[in-house]
mmCIF file of C-alpha atoms in Angstrom:
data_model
loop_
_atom_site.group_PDB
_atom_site.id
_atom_site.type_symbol
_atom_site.label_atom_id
_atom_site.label_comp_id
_atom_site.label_asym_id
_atom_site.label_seq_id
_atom_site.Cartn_x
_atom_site.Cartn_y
_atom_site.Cartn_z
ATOM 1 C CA UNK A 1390 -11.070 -74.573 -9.836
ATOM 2 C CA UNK A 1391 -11.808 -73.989 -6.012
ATOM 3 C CA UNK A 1392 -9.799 -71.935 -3.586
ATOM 4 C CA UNK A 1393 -9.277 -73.705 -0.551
ATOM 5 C CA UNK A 1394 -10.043 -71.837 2.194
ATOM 6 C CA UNK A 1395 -8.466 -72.058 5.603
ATOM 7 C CA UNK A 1396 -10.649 -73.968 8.189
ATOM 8 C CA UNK A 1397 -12.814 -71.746 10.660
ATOM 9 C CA UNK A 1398 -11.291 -72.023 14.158
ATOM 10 C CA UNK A 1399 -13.921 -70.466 15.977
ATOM 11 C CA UNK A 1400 -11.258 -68.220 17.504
ATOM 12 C CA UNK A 1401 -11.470 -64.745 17.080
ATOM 13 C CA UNK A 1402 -8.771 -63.124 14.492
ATOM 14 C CA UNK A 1403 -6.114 -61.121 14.826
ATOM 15 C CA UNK A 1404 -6.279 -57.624 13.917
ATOM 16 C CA UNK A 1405 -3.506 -55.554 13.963
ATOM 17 C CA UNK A 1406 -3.636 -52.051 15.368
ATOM 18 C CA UNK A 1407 -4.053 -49.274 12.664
ATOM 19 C CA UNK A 1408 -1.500 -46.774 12.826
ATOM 20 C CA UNK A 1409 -3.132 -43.192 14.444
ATOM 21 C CA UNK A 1410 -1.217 -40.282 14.035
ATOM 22 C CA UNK A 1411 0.693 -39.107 10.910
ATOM 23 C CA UNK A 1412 3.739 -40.228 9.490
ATOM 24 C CA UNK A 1413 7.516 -38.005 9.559
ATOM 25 C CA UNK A 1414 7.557 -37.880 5.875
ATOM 26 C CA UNK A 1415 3.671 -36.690 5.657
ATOM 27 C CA UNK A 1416 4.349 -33.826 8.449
ATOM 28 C CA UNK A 1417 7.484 -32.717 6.040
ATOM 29 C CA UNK A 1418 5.679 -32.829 3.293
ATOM 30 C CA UNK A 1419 2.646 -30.144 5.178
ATOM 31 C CA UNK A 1420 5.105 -28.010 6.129
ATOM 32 C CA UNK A 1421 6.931 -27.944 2.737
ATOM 33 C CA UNK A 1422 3.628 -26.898 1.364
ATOM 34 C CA UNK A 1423 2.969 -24.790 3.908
ATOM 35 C CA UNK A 1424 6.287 -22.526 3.570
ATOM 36 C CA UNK A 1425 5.585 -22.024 -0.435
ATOM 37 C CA UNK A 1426 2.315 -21.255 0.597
ATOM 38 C CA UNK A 1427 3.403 -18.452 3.210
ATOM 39 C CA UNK A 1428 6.399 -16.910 1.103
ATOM 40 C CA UNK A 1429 3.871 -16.205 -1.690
ATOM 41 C CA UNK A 1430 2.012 -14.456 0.459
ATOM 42 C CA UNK A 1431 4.724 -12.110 2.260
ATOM 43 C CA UNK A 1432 6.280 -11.594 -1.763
ATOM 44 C CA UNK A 1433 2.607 -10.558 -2.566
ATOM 45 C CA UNK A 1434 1.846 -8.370 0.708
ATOM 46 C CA UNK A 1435 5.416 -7.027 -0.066
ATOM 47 C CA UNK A 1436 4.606 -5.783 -3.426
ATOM 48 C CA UNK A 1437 1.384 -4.286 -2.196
ATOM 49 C CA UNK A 1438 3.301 -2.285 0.056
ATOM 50 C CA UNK A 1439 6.023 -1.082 -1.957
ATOM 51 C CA UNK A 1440 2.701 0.303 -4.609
ATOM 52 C CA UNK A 1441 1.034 1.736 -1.840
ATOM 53 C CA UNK A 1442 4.194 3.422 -1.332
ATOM 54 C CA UNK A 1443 5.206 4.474 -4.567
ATOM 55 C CA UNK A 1444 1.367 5.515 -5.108
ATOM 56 C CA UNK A 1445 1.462 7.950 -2.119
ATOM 57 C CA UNK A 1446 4.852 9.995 -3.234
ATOM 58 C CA UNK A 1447 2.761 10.256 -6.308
ATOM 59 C CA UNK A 1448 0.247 11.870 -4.911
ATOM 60 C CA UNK A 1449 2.181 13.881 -2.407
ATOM 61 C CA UNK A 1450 4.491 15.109 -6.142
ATOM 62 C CA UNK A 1451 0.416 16.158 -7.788
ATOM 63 C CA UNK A 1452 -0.327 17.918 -4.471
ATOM 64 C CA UNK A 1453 3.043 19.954 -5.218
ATOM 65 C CA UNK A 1454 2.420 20.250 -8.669
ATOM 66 C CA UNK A 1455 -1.331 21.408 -8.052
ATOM 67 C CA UNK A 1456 -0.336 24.088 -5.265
ATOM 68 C CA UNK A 1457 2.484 25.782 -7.945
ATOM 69 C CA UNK A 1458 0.255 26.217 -10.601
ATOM 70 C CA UNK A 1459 -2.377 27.938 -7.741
ATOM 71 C CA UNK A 1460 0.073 29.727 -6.476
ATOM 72 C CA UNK A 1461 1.482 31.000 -9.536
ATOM 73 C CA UNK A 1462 -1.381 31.514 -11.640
ATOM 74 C CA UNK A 1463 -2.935 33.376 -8.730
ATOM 75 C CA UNK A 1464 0.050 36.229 -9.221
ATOM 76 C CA UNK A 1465 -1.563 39.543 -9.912
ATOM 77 C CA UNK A 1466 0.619 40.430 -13.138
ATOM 78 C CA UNK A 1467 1.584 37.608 -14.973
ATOM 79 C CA UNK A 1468 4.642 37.427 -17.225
ATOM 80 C CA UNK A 1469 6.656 35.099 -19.091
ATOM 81 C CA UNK A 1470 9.520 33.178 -16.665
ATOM 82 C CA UNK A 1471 11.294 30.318 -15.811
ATOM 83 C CA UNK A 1472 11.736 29.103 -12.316
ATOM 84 C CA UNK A 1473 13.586 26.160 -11.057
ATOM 85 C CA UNK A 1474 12.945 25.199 -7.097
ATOM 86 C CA UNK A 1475 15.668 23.314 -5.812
ATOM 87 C CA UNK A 1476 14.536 19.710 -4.543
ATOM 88 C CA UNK A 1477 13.507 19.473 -1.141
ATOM 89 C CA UNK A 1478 13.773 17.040 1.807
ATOM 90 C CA UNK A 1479 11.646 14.887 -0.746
ATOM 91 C CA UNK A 1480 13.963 14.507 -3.231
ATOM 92 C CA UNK A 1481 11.857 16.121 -6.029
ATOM 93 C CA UNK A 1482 12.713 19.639 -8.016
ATOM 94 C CA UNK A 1483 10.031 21.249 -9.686
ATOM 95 C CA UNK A 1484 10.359 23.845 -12.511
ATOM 96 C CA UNK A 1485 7.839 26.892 -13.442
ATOM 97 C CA UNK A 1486 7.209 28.088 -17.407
ATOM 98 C CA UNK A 1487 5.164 30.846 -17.848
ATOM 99 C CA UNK A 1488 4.722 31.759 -21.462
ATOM 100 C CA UNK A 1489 2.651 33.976 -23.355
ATOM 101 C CA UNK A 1490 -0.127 32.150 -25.409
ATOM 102 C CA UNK A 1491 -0.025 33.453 -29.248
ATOM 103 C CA UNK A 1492 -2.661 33.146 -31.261
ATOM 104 C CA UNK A 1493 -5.608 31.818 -29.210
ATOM 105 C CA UNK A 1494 -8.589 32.073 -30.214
ATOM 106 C CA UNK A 1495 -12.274 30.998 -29.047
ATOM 107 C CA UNK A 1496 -14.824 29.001 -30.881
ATOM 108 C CA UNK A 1497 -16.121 32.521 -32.408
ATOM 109 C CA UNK A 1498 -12.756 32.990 -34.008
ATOM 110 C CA UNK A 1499 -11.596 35.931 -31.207
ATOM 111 C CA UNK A 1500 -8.284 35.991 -30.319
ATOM 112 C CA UNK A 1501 -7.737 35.563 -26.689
ATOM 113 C CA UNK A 1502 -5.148 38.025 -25.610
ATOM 114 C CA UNK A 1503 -3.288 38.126 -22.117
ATOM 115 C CA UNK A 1504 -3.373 34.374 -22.208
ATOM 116 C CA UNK A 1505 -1.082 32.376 -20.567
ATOM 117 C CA UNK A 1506 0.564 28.874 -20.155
ATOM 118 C CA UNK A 1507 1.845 27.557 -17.214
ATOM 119 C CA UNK A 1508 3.719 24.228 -17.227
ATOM 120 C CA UNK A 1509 5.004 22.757 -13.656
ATOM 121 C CA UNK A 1510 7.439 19.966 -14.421
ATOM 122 C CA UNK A 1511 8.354 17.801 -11.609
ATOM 123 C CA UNK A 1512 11.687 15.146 -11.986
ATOM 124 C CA UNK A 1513 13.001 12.909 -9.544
ATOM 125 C CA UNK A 1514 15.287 9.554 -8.980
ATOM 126 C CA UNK A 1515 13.249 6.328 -8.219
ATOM 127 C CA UNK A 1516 15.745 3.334 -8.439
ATOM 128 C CA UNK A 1517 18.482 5.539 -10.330
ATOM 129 C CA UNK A 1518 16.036 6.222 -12.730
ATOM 130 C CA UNK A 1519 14.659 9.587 -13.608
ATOM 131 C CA UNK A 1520 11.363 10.532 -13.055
ATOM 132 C CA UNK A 1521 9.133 13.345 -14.998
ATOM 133 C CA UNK A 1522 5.606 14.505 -14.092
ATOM 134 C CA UNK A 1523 4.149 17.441 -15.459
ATOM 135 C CA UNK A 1524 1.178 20.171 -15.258
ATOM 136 C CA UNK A 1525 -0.441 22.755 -17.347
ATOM 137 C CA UNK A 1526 -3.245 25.054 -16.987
ATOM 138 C CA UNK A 1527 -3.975 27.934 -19.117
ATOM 139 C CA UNK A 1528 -4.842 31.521 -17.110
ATOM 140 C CA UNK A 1529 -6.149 35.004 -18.060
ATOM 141 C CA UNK A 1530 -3.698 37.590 -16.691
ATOM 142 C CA UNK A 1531 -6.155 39.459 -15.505
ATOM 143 C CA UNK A 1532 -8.061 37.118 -13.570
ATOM 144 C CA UNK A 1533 -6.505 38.337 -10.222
ATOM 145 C CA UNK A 1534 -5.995 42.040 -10.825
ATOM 146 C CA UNK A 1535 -7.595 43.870 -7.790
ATOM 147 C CA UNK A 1536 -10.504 45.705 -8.206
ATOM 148 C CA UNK A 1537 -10.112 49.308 -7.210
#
């Protein structure tokens, strides 16, 4: 069966205006977006910074660590000894072992006498939690004896 169709008038038609712009509930919708969007980003840049920060006390503890054992294996006569540093602006204590190394011996079987160990041990809080990083290095006790 045929549609009728409505008889041609000759006169032009009338076309509504499209609506230009966007609507209340679109620009609510953008900015909804928008806001999960941005607080993802300043939780992620957050996290970055608190790792960058965490990362450099690590470092600056090392440096610490580093400069004891330098500074203590450098000591003309070695000998066994404890040593506890109190913590500093920082936060961080550090403790020096020095023990005698028994029974050392090369790959040619020699013992290796005068030998000895020295363990930094650095422990702070983080977050009420306690913190441990240690150090060791092995020295010759008469590695820094002056020559007369």
């Amino acid at each position: 069966m045929k549609r009728a169709t409505p008889p041609e008038t000759g006169l032009p038609r009338r076309v509504l205006p499209r609506p230009r712009g966007m609507t209340l509930l679109e620009v609510v919708l953008a900015l909804a977006v928008f806001s999960i969007a941005a607080l993802a980003l300043v939780g992620t840049i957050q996290q970055i910074a608190n790792a960058g920060i965490e990362s450099q006390k690590l470092l600056e503890i090392e440096q610490g660590l580093e400069s004891l054992l330098d500074e203590y294996g450098k000591m003309p006569q070695l000998r066994e000894m404890e040593q506890e540093l109190k913590p500093g602006a920082d936060g961080v204590a550090y403790r020096v072992a020095i023990e005698l190394v028994r029974d050392l011996r090369n790959q040619d079987g020699r013992f290796l006498d005068n030998t000895y160990r020295i363990l930094v041990t650095a422990r702070w809080n983080e977050g009420g939690a306690p913190l441990e990083v240690s150090a060791e290095t092995l020295r010759y006790a008469g590695a820094f004896l002056p020559v007369n």
